Coordinates of C-alpha atoms in Angstrom, one line a residue:
Chain A
M1042 CA 6.9 11.2 24.5
G1043 CA 8.0 13.5 21.7
R1044 CA 7.7 13.0 18.0
G1045 CA 11.3 12.1 17.6
S1046 CA 11.0 9.4 20.2
N1047 CA 8.0 7.9 18.5
Q1048 CA 10.0 7.8 15.2
L1049 CA 12.9 6.1 17.0
I1050 CA 10.6 3.6 18.5
A1051 CA 9.1 2.9 15.1
S1052 CA 12.5 1.8 13.8
I1053 CA 13.0 -0.4 16.9
L1054 CA 9.6 -2.0 16.4
V1055 CA 10.1 -2.6 12.6
N1056 CA 13.7 -3.8 12.7
A1057 CA 13.9 -5.5 16.1
I1058 CA 10.8 -6.3 18.1
Y1059 CA 8.5 -7.2 15.1
A1060 CA 11.4 -9.0 13.3
M1061 CA 12.0 -11.1 16.4
Q1062 CA 8.3 -11.8 16.8
G1063 CA 7.9 -12.7 13.2
Y1064 CA 11.0 -14.7 12.7
P1065 CA 12.3 -15.9 16.2
T1066 CA 14.8 -18.2 14.6
W1067 CA 16.9 -15.1 14.1
I1068 CA 17.4 -14.9 17.9
V1069 CA 18.8 -18.4 17.8
N1070 CA 21.0 -17.6 14.8
N1071 CA 22.4 -14.5 16.6
L1072 CA 23.4 -16.6 19.6
L1073 CA 24.7 -19.7 17.9
S1074 CA 27.3 -18.0 15.8
P1075 CA 29.4 -16.7 18.8
I1076 CA 28.5 -19.6 21.1
S1077 CA 29.8 -22.1 18.6
I1078 CA 33.2 -20.5 18.5
I1079 CA 33.3 -20.2 22.3
I1080 CA 32.7 -24.0 22.4
L1081 CA 35.4 -24.6 19.8
V1082 CA 38.1 -22.4 21.4
T1083 CA 37.3 -23.6 24.9
F1084 CA 37.6 -27.3 24.0
I1085 CA 40.7 -26.9 21.8
S1086 CA 42.5 -24.8 24.5
K1087 CA 41.3 -27.3 27.2
G1088 CA 39.5 -24.4 29.0
A1089 CA 42.5 -22.1 29.1
L1090 CA 41.0 -19.5 26.7
I1091 CA 37.4 -19.5 27.8
G1092 CA 37.6 -15.9 29.1
E1093 CA 39.2 -14.7 25.8
A1094 CA 36.6 -16.6 23.9
I1095 CA 33.7 -15.1 25.8
A1096 CA 35.2 -11.6 25.3
G1097 CA 35.5 -12.5 21.6
A1098 CA 31.9 -13.5 21.4
L1099 CA 30.9 -10.0 22.8
I1100 CA 33.0 -8.4 20.0
T1101 CA 31.3 -10.7 17.4
L1102 CA 27.8 -9.8 18.7
F1103 CA 28.4 -6.0 18.5
V1104 CA 30.4 -6.0 15.2
G1105 CA 28.1 -8.6 13.6
T1106 CA 24.9 -6.7 14.3
G1107 CA 26.5 -3.4 13.2
I1108 CA 27.6 -4.9 9.9
M1109 CA 24.2 -6.6 9.5
L1110 CA 22.6 -3.2 9.6
Q1111 CA 23.7 -2.5 6.0
A1112 CA 21.8 -5.6 4.8
D1113 CA 18.8 -4.6 6.8
L1114 CA 18.8 -1.2 5.3
A1115 CA 19.3 -2.5 1.8
H1116 CA 16.5 -5.1 2.3
L1117 CA 14.0 -2.5 3.5
K1118 CA 15.0 0.0 0.8
N1119 CA 15.3 -2.2 -2.2
D1120 CA 13.0 -5.2 -1.6
F1121 CA 10.1 -3.5 0.2
K1122 CA 10.6 0.1 -0.9
Y1123 CA 10.0 0.9 2.7
Q1124 CA 12.6 3.5 3.0
D1125 CA 11.0 5.5 0.2
M1126 CA 7.8 5.6 2.3
I1127 CA 9.8 7.0 5.2
V1128 CA 11.8 9.5 3.1
S1129 CA 8.5 11.1 2.1
S1130 CA 7.3 11.2 5.8
P1131 CA 8.2 13.7 8.5
T1132 CA 11.0 11.3 9.7
S1133 CA 14.5 12.8 9.1
A1134 CA 17.5 10.8 7.8
M1135 CA 19.3 11.1 11.1
T1136 CA 16.3 9.9 13.1
Y1137 CA 15.8 6.9 10.8
M1138 CA 19.4 5.9 10.9
V1139 CA 19.8 6.3 14.7
G1140 CA 16.5 4.3 15.1
M1141 CA 17.8 1.6 12.9
A1142 CA 21.2 1.5 14.7
L1143 CA 19.4 1.2 18.1
S1144 CA 17.1 -1.5 16.7
N1145 CA 20.1 -3.7 16.0
V1146 CA 21.3 -3.3 19.6
I1147 CA 17.8 -4.4 20.8
F1148 CA 18.0 -7.3 18.4
I1149 CA 21.1 -8.8 20.1
I1150 CA 19.8 -8.3 23.7
P1151 CA 18.7 -12.0 24.1
S1152 CA 22.2 -13.2 22.9
L1153 CA 23.9 -10.6 25.0
V1154 CA 22.2 -11.7 28.2
V1155 CA 23.4 -15.3 27.6
I1156 CA 27.0 -14.3 26.9
L1157 CA 27.0 -11.8 29.8
V1158 CA 25.9 -14.6 32.2
L1159 CA 28.9 -16.7 30.8
A1160 CA 31.2 -13.6 31.3
V1161 CA 30.1 -13.2 34.9
I1162 CA 30.8 -16.9 35.6
Y1163 CA 34.0 -17.3 33.7
I1164 CA 35.7 -13.9 33.5
H1165 CA 37.1 -12.8 36.8
A1166 CA 37.6 -9.1 36.4
S1167 CA 36.6 -5.9 38.2
I1168 CA 33.4 -4.1 37.5
L1169 CA 35.5 -1.2 36.3
A1170 CA 37.1 -3.5 33.7
F1171 CA 33.7 -4.6 32.5
V1172 CA 32.6 -1.0 32.2
E1173 CA 35.7 -0.2 30.1
V1174 CA 35.1 -3.3 28.0
F1175 CA 31.6 -2.0 27.2
M1176 CA 33.0 1.3 26.2
V1177 CA 35.2 -0.4 23.7
L1178 CA 32.3 -2.5 22.5
L1179 CA 30.2 0.6 22.1
L1180 CA 32.9 2.2 20.0
L1181 CA 33.3 -0.9 18.0
Y1182 CA 29.5 -1.0 17.4
L1183 CA 29.5 2.6 16.2
F1184 CA 32.4 1.8 13.9
S1185 CA 30.6 -1.3 12.4
V1186 CA 27.3 0.7 12.1
V1187 CA 29.0 3.5 10.2
L1188 CA 30.8 0.8 8.1
G1189 CA 27.3 -0.7 7.5
F1190 CA 25.9 2.7 6.4
F1191 CA 28.9 3.3 4.2
L1192 CA 28.5 -0.1 2.5
S1193 CA 24.7 0.3 2.1
T1194 CA 25.3 3.3 -0.2
F1195 CA 27.1 0.9 -2.6
T1196 CA 24.6 -1.9 -2.6
S1197 CA 21.3 -2.1 -4.5
D1198 CA 20.5 -5.7 -4.0
V1199 CA 20.0 -7.6 -0.9
M1200 CA 22.0 -10.7 -2.1
Q1201 CA 25.0 -8.4 -2.6
S1202 CA 24.4 -7.0 0.9
W1203 CA 24.3 -10.4 2.5
S1204 CA 27.6 -11.3 0.7
F1205 CA 29.2 -8.2 2.2
T1206 CA 27.9 -9.1 5.6
G1207 CA 29.2 -12.6 5.3
I1208 CA 32.6 -11.6 4.1
L1209 CA 33.1 -8.8 6.7
S1210 CA 31.9 -10.9 9.6
L1211 CA 34.3 -13.7 8.7
L1212 CA 37.2 -11.3 8.2
M1213 CA 36.5 -9.2 11.3
T1214 CA 35.2 -11.7 13.8
T1215 CA 36.2 -15.2 12.8
I1216 CA 39.6 -14.9 11.0
A1217 CA 40.8 -11.9 13.1
P1218 CA 42.2 -13.0 16.5
V1219 CA 39.2 -11.9 18.7
Y1220 CA 38.6 -15.2 20.4
Y1221 CA 42.2 -15.7 21.5
P1222 CA 45.3 -13.4 22.0
I1223 CA 47.1 -12.3 18.8
T1224 CA 50.3 -13.7 20.4
Y1225 CA 49.0 -17.2 19.3
I1226 CA 49.7 -16.2 15.7
P1227 CA 53.3 -16.7 14.5
L1228 CA 55.0 -13.3 14.1
P1229 CA 55.5 -13.2 10.3
Y1230 CA 51.7 -13.6 9.8
R1231 CA 50.6 -11.5 12.8
Y1232 CA 51.0 -8.2 10.9
A1233 CA 48.3 -9.2 8.4
F1234 CA 45.7 -9.5 11.2
Y1235 CA 46.3 -5.8 12.1
L1236 CA 44.4 -5.0 8.9
S1237 CA 41.2 -5.8 10.8
P1238 CA 40.0 -3.1 13.2
T1239 CA 38.6 -5.8 15.5
T1240 CA 42.2 -6.9 16.2
Y1241 CA 42.9 -3.6 17.9
A1242 CA 39.6 -3.7 19.8
A1243 CA 40.3 -7.3 20.9
E1244 CA 43.8 -6.3 22.1
I1245 CA 42.3 -3.5 24.2
I1246 CA 39.6 -5.7 25.7
Q1247 CA 42.0 -8.6 26.4
N1248 CA 44.4 -6.2 28.0
M1249 CA 41.6 -4.8 30.3
L1250 CA 40.6 -8.2 31.3
G1251 CA 44.2 -9.2 32.1
Y1252 CA 44.7 -11.7 29.3
L1253 CA 47.2 -9.7 27.2
P1254 CA 49.9 -7.5 28.5
L1255 CA 50.4 -4.3 26.4
S1256 CA 52.7 -1.3 26.6
T1257 CA 51.0 2.1 27.1
M1258 CA 52.2 3.0 23.6
A1259 CA 50.6 -0.1 22.0
L1260 CA 47.4 0.5 23.9
A1261 CA 47.3 4.1 22.8
L1262 CA 47.8 3.1 19.2
D1263 CA 44.9 0.6 19.4
W1264 CA 42.6 3.4 20.6
I1265 CA 43.8 5.8 18.0
V1266 CA 43.2 3.3 15.2
I1267 CA 39.7 2.5 16.4
I1268 CA 38.6 6.1 17.0
G1269 CA 40.3 7.3 13.8
L1270 CA 38.7 4.7 11.6
S1271 CA 35.3 5.4 13.1
I1272 CA 35.5 9.1 12.5
A1273 CA 36.9 8.7 9.0
L1274 CA 34.1 6.3 8.0
F1275 CA 31.5 8.5 9.7
V1276 CA 32.5 11.4 7.6
V1277 CA 32.5 9.4 4.4
A1278 CA 29.1 7.8 5.2
I1279 CA 27.5 11.2 5.9
K1280 CA 28.9 12.5 2.6
K1281 CA 27.6 9.6 0.6
N1282 CA 24.2 9.5 2.4
K1283 CA 21.4 9.1 -0.1
W1284 CA 18.2 10.1 1.7
R1285 CA 16.9 12.4 -0.9
E1286 CA 18.5 11.3 -4.2
Y1287 CA 20.2 13.5 -6.6
Chain B
M308 CA -7.5 27.6 -4.8
E309 CA -5.1 24.7 -4.0
T310 CA -3.0 23.9 -7.0
L311 CA 0.0 21.8 -8.2
V312 CA 2.3 23.9 -10.3
C313 CA 5.3 22.6 -12.1
K314 CA 7.7 25.0 -13.9
N315 CA 10.3 23.7 -16.3
I316 CA 11.0 20.5 -14.2
T317 CA 13.9 18.8 -15.8
K318 CA 15.7 15.6 -14.6
S319 CA 18.9 14.6 -16.4
Y320 CA 20.8 11.4 -15.7
E321 CA 24.3 10.4 -16.7
K322 CA 25.1 10.5 -20.4
G323 CA 22.7 13.4 -20.8
K324 CA 19.6 11.2 -20.9
K325 CA 16.6 13.3 -19.8
A326 CA 13.9 11.6 -17.8
L327 CA 11.9 14.8 -17.7
D328 CA 12.3 17.7 -20.1
R329 CA 11.1 21.1 -19.1
L330 CA 7.7 19.9 -17.8
S331 CA 5.4 22.7 -17.0
F332 CA 1.7 22.6 -16.0
S333 CA -0.7 23.8 -13.4
V334 CA -3.7 21.8 -12.2
P335 CA -6.1 22.0 -9.3
A336 CA -4.8 19.9 -6.4
K337 CA -8.0 18.0 -5.8
G338 CA -9.5 14.7 -6.7
I339 CA -7.3 12.3 -8.7
L340 CA -4.6 13.4 -11.1
A341 CA -3.6 10.4 -13.2
V342 CA -0.2 10.6 -14.9
I343 CA -0.2 8.2 -17.8
G344 CA 2.6 7.1 -20.1
R345 CA 4.6 4.1 -21.3
N346 CA 7.3 2.5 -19.2
G347 CA 10.2 4.9 -19.0
A348 CA 8.1 7.9 -19.9
G349 CA 9.0 9.8 -16.7
K350 CA 5.9 9.2 -14.6
T351 CA 7.8 7.8 -11.6
T352 CA 10.6 10.4 -11.8
L353 CA 8.0 13.2 -11.7
M354 CA 6.2 11.5 -8.8
R355 CA 9.5 11.0 -6.9
I356 CA 10.4 14.7 -7.4
L357 CA 7.1 15.9 -6.2
A358 CA 7.2 13.5 -3.2
T359 CA 10.6 15.0 -2.2
E360 CA 12.4 11.7 -2.8
L361 CA 14.4 13.0 -5.8
M362 CA 15.9 16.4 -6.6
P363 CA 15.2 17.8 -10.1
S364 CA 18.2 18.9 -12.2
S365 CA 16.4 22.2 -12.7
G366 CA 12.9 23.7 -12.4
T367 CA 10.5 24.2 -9.5
A368 CA 7.3 22.8 -8.3
T369 CA 4.8 24.0 -5.7
M370 CA 2.0 22.2 -4.2
N371 CA -0.6 24.2 -2.3
G372 CA 2.0 27.0 -2.2
I373 CA 4.8 24.8 -0.7
D374 CA 8.0 24.6 -2.7
V375 CA 8.7 20.8 -3.0
V376 CA 12.4 21.5 -3.9
K377 CA 13.3 24.0 -1.2
D378 CA 10.9 23.2 1.5
A379 CA 10.9 19.4 1.6
V380 CA 10.5 19.2 5.4
K381 CA 7.2 21.2 5.3
M382 CA 6.0 19.2 2.3
R383 CA 6.6 15.9 4.0
E384 CA 4.1 16.8 6.7
M385 CA 1.4 17.0 3.9
I386 CA 2.2 13.9 1.9
A387 CA 2.1 10.1 2.1
V388 CA 3.6 8.0 -0.6
L389 CA 3.0 4.4 -1.9
P390 CA 6.1 3.8 -4.0
Q391 CA 6.1 1.6 -7.1
E392 CA 6.7 -2.1 -6.4
S393 CA 6.4 -1.4 -2.6
R394 CA 5.6 -4.5 -0.6
A395 CA 4.4 -5.0 3.0
V396 CA 7.4 -6.1 5.1
N397 CA 7.2 -9.8 5.4
W398 CA 7.9 -10.2 9.1
M399 CA 5.3 -7.7 10.2
T400 CA 1.5 -8.1 10.5
P401 CA -1.0 -5.7 8.9
L402 CA -1.5 -4.1 12.3
Q403 CA 2.2 -3.7 12.9
T404 CA 2.7 -2.3 9.4
I405 CA 0.2 0.5 9.8
L406 CA 1.1 1.2 13.4
S407 CA 4.8 1.6 12.8
Y408 CA 4.2 3.7 9.7
L409 CA 2.0 6.1 11.7
M410 CA 4.7 6.2 14.4
Y411 CA 7.2 7.3 11.8
R412 CA 4.8 10.1 11.0
G413 CA 5.1 11.2 14.6
M414 CA 2.0 9.6 16.3
D415 CA 2.4 8.0 19.7
Y416 CA 2.0 4.3 20.1
S417 CA -1.6 4.3 21.5
E418 CA -2.9 6.7 18.9
A419 CA -1.2 4.9 16.1
R420 CA -2.6 1.5 17.3
E421 CA -6.1 2.9 17.5
K422 CA -5.8 4.4 14.0
A423 CA -4.4 1.2 12.7
H424 CA -7.3 -0.8 14.0
E425 CA -9.7 1.7 12.4
A426 CA -7.9 1.5 9.1
L427 CA -7.9 -2.3 9.0
A428 CA -11.6 -2.3 9.9
G429 CA -12.1 0.2 7.0
I430 CA -10.6 -2.2 4.5
G431 CA -12.3 -5.3 6.0
M432 CA -9.1 -6.9 7.3
T433 CA -9.6 -6.9 11.0
K434 CA -9.6 -10.7 11.1
L435 CA -6.2 -10.7 9.4
E436 CA -4.6 -8.0 11.5
K437 CA -2.3 -10.4 13.3
T438 CA -1.4 -12.6 10.3
L439 CA 2.1 -12.2 9.0
N440 CA 2.2 -10.1 5.8
S441 CA 4.1 -13.0 4.2
K442 CA 1.0 -15.1 4.4
L443 CA -1.3 -12.5 2.7
S444 CA -2.2 -12.4 -1.0
G445 CA -0.7 -9.8 -3.2
G446 CA -3.9 -7.8 -3.2
Q447 CA -4.2 -7.9 0.6
K448 CA -0.6 -6.8 1.0
R449 CA -1.2 -3.8 -1.3
K450 CA -4.4 -3.0 0.6
V451 CA -2.5 -2.9 3.9
L452 CA 0.0 -0.4 2.4
V453 CA -2.8 1.8 1.0
A454 CA -4.5 1.6 4.4
S455 CA -1.2 2.8 6.0
I456 CA -1.1 6.0 3.9
L457 CA -4.9 6.5 4.4
A458 CA -4.5 6.3 8.1
S459 CA -1.8 9.0 8.0
D460 CA -4.2 11.8 7.6
A461 CA -1.9 13.4 5.0
P462 CA -4.0 15.5 2.7
I463 CA -1.9 14.7 -0.4
I464 CA -1.4 11.0 -1.4
F465 CA 1.1 9.7 -4.1
V466 CA 0.4 6.3 -5.5
D467 CA 2.8 4.9 -8.1
E468 CA 1.2 2.2 -10.3
P469 CA -0.7 0.7 -7.3
T470 CA -2.6 -2.0 -9.2
T471 CA 0.3 -3.4 -11.3
G472 CA 0.3 -7.2 -11.0
L473 CA -3.0 -7.4 -9.1
D474 CA -5.8 -9.7 -10.1
P475 CA -9.0 -8.1 -11.4
I476 CA -10.9 -8.4 -8.0
S477 CA -8.0 -6.9 -6.0
R478 CA -7.7 -4.2 -8.6
S479 CA -11.4 -3.3 -8.4
E480 CA -11.2 -3.2 -4.6
L481 CA -8.3 -0.9 -4.8
W482 CA -10.1 1.3 -7.2
D483 CA -13.0 1.6 -4.7
M484 CA -10.5 2.7 -2.0
L485 CA -9.1 5.3 -4.3
K486 CA -12.5 6.5 -5.3
R487 CA -13.4 7.0 -1.6
L488 CA -10.0 8.6 -1.0
K489 CA -10.4 11.3 -3.7
K490 CA -13.4 12.8 -2.0
T491 CA -11.2 14.0 0.9
H492 CA -7.6 14.0 -0.5
F493 CA -5.6 15.0 -3.5
V494 CA -4.3 11.8 -5.1
F495 CA -1.4 11.8 -7.5
L496 CA -1.7 8.5 -9.4
T497 CA 0.7 7.1 -12.0
T498 CA -0.5 4.3 -14.1
H499 CA -0.1 2.7 -17.5
Y500 CA -3.5 1.2 -17.3
L501 CA -5.6 3.7 -19.3
E502 CA -8.8 2.1 -18.1
E503 CA -7.7 3.0 -14.5
A504 CA -7.1 6.6 -15.4
E505 CA -10.4 6.8 -17.3
K506 CA -12.4 5.3 -14.4
L507 CA -10.7 7.2 -11.6
A508 CA -9.1 10.4 -12.7
D509 CA -10.5 13.9 -12.5
T510 CA -7.4 15.2 -14.4
I511 CA -5.3 13.3 -16.8
C512 CA -1.7 14.1 -17.7
I513 CA 0.0 12.4 -20.6
I514 CA 3.8 12.1 -20.6
D515 CA 6.0 10.6 -23.2
E516 CA 9.8 10.6 -23.3
G517 CA 9.9 13.1 -20.4
K518 CA 7.7 15.6 -22.2
L519 CA 4.2 16.7 -21.5
K520 CA 1.8 15.7 -24.3
G521 CA -1.5 16.8 -22.8
I522 CA -3.2 17.6 -19.5
G523 CA -6.8 18.2 -18.5
T524 CA -10.1 16.5 -17.7
L525 CA -11.0 13.6 -19.9
G526 CA -13.3 16.0 -21.9
E527 CA -10.4 18.4 -22.4
I528 CA -8.0 15.5 -23.3
R529 CA -10.6 14.4 -26.0
K530 CA -10.2 17.8 -27.6
L531 CA -6.6 17.0 -28.3
V532 CA -8.0 14.7 -31.0
K533 CA -10.0 15.9 -33.9
Y534 CA -11.9 12.6 -34.2
Q535 CA -14.7 11.4 -32.0
Y536 CA -15.1 7.8 -33.0
S537 CA -13.1 4.7 -33.3
I538 CA -14.2 1.9 -35.6
K539 CA -12.5 -1.5 -35.5
I540 CA -12.9 -3.8 -38.6
L541 CA -13.1 -7.3 -37.3
E542 CA -11.8 -8.9 -40.5
K543 CA -8.1 -9.1 -41.0
G544 CA -6.6 -7.5 -44.1
K545 CA -9.8 -5.7 -45.1
K546 CA -9.0 -2.5 -47.0
V547 CA -11.3 0.4 -46.5
K548 CA -11.3 3.7 -48.3
I549 CA -12.0 6.5 -45.9
N550 CA -12.9 10.1 -46.7
E551 CA -11.9 11.6 -43.3
G552 CA -9.9 10.2 -40.5
E553 CA -6.8 8.0 -39.9
E554 CA -6.4 4.3 -40.2
V555 CA -4.0 2.2 -38.2
T556 CA -3.4 -1.5 -37.8
G557 CA -3.3 -2.8 -34.3
E558 CA -1.1 -5.6 -32.8
D559 CA -4.1 -7.9 -33.3
G560 CA -4.0 -7.3 -37.1
F561 CA -7.4 -5.6 -37.2
A562 CA -7.7 -2.2 -38.9
Q563 CA -8.8 0.6 -36.7
I564 CA -10.2 3.9 -38.0
M565 CA -10.3 7.1 -36.0
T566 CA -12.8 9.4 -37.6
T567 CA -15.5 12.1 -37.3
E568 CA -19.1 11.5 -36.3
K569 CA -20.3 12.0 -39.9
E570 CA -17.7 9.7 -41.5
A571 CA -18.3 7.1 -38.7
D572 CA -22.0 7.2 -39.6
R573 CA -21.3 6.8 -43.3
L574 CA -18.8 3.9 -42.8
S575 CA -21.0 2.0 -40.3
S576 CA -24.0 2.2 -42.7
R577 CA -21.7 0.9 -45.5
F578 CA -20.3 -1.9 -43.4
I579 CA -23.8 -3.0 -42.3
K580 CA -24.9 -3.0 -46.0
E581 CA -21.8 -5.0 -47.0
K582 CA -22.0 -7.3 -44.0
V583 CA -18.6 -6.4 -42.8
R584 CA -18.0 -7.3 -39.1
F585 CA -17.0 -4.2 -37.1
S586 CA -17.3 -2.4 -33.7
I587 CA -17.8 1.3 -33.2
N588 CA -17.0 3.2 -30.0
P589 CA -16.4 6.8 -28.9
M590 CA -12.7 7.5 -28.8
S591 CA -11.3 5.9 -25.7
L592 CA -8.4 7.2 -23.7
E593 CA -6.3 4.4 -25.3
D594 CA -7.2 5.7 -28.7
I595 CA -6.4 9.3 -27.7
F596 CA -3.2 8.2 -26.1
Y597 CA -2.2 6.5 -29.3
Y598 CA -3.2 9.6 -31.3
V599 CA -1.1 11.9 -29.1
V600 CA 1.9 9.8 -28.5
K601 CA 1.9 7.9 -31.8
K602 CA 2.7 4.7 -29.9
P603 CA 0.5 2.4 -27.9
I604 CA 0.7 2.5 -24.1
N605 CA 2.2 -1.0 -23.8
A606 CA 4.8 -0.6 -26.5
E607 CA 8.3 -1.2 -25.2
E608 CA 11.2 0.9 -26.2
E609 CA 12.8 -2.0 -28.0
A610 CA 9.8 -2.3 -30.3
K611 CA 11.1 0.7 -32.2
D612 CA 14.0 -1.3 -33.5
Y613 CA 11.8 -3.9 -35.0
G614 CA 8.8 -1.8 -36.0
T615 CA 6.2 -4.2 -34.6
W616 CA 3.2 -1.9 -34.8
F617 CA 3.7 -0.4 -38.2

């Protein structure tokens, strides 16, 4: 394998494999958060919304781990001075960031497997629909990773990072209508939930799985918002990137 | 000859505060270069600039002919850095810590693993290689990080205050590691422990308020001071008339006289005769530091406001 691959694997080892080995309770924590809401929504809806809830759990997993990346980066940079050791090594900023982003996907694999098993059992959709759902999830993950990078440039303390993570996770995956269709929210209040990008992603996914009918125009708008926000945040994050400080 | 050359390195922060002010020097890039200075003197800023972590506001620096400002990518192949207050990541073991760091430097897994085993054997920590870093002592954690940079094969090593907060035994062990290291590497060490610089360094650089106050071997640094001896009078408030030299009063309240060999001989004879308790030593690096900087190494900036020393 090439040098770049070794550097990517190093990030995956540090921030995923070794983290899971060292503190396995994180795996349980990752799984419990979305599972608890699946249970809640399923029982309250008497089973009617189990499909939507499982789809929402997938959104939570990908968005949650993406946002968590900013806390991971801040923790390694500020508490362990680990990033300083890497800055002065042959690893480039891009390789480190891509490696860290990949590490957080690896970190959710155990939870992903459990939720995918539930999805196969309870969501009756075509394979093509599942593929499309994963494309949306991937885009949503990229958005949340970029958001994480962007926020990590503002934080210098891990306590502050954790508070950002908590607030954003709540706003984007618990309060936003990702575990149920937005049509359950009364109309005057519904517009407020469109402030969260996950609302657009949930609409796309729920539409693909047959839970939420949407016009072509509404669907196109959802895609434009998600892609547009991701690109805008990516540009800002690149500009504010502090690998070698000035 | 391999050299470290700094030309007018300046680093300014907001509000115009200069962390480094036109720092220029040239030293051989071999053995240990110890940069000493008080907290906030600019040691870490200089190290971070040379280690390609921080851009200077102006000026240039080359190490073994490589421009650290313009050619950071090339420089990073040559260096390994142990930052100030760095800690071994809690959720990893010593083996995982070294292995992953070596992979970041480009080694493949099996080579990195082999090197990590060797490095841990080298510091006598093989038995602890699978223990979580969170369960190691402060000294052991620091040794793991030092072993990581040693295993990297980088010929230039930067260590920023590596022994701060360590107990005397751990400190001594780390000094032994650095002594071994300097035989094969160029080590850039920052410290505010003058004893550390005196014991380890081949070249000493004194920085204060971002300015260079002196650089050279300990012998050359001694020449910055016209006195060779330091006499401490171990009786508080004792007034002594000296013919040549300078008298100061330390934080402990004892008078200290920096003077020439001839005057030291005269004073010590007199003190013996008068049964005055005193100690006499050649000027230490601490004495020299005080003489050059006009403040003790451990003086905090705030002390100026209250005039605690004089």
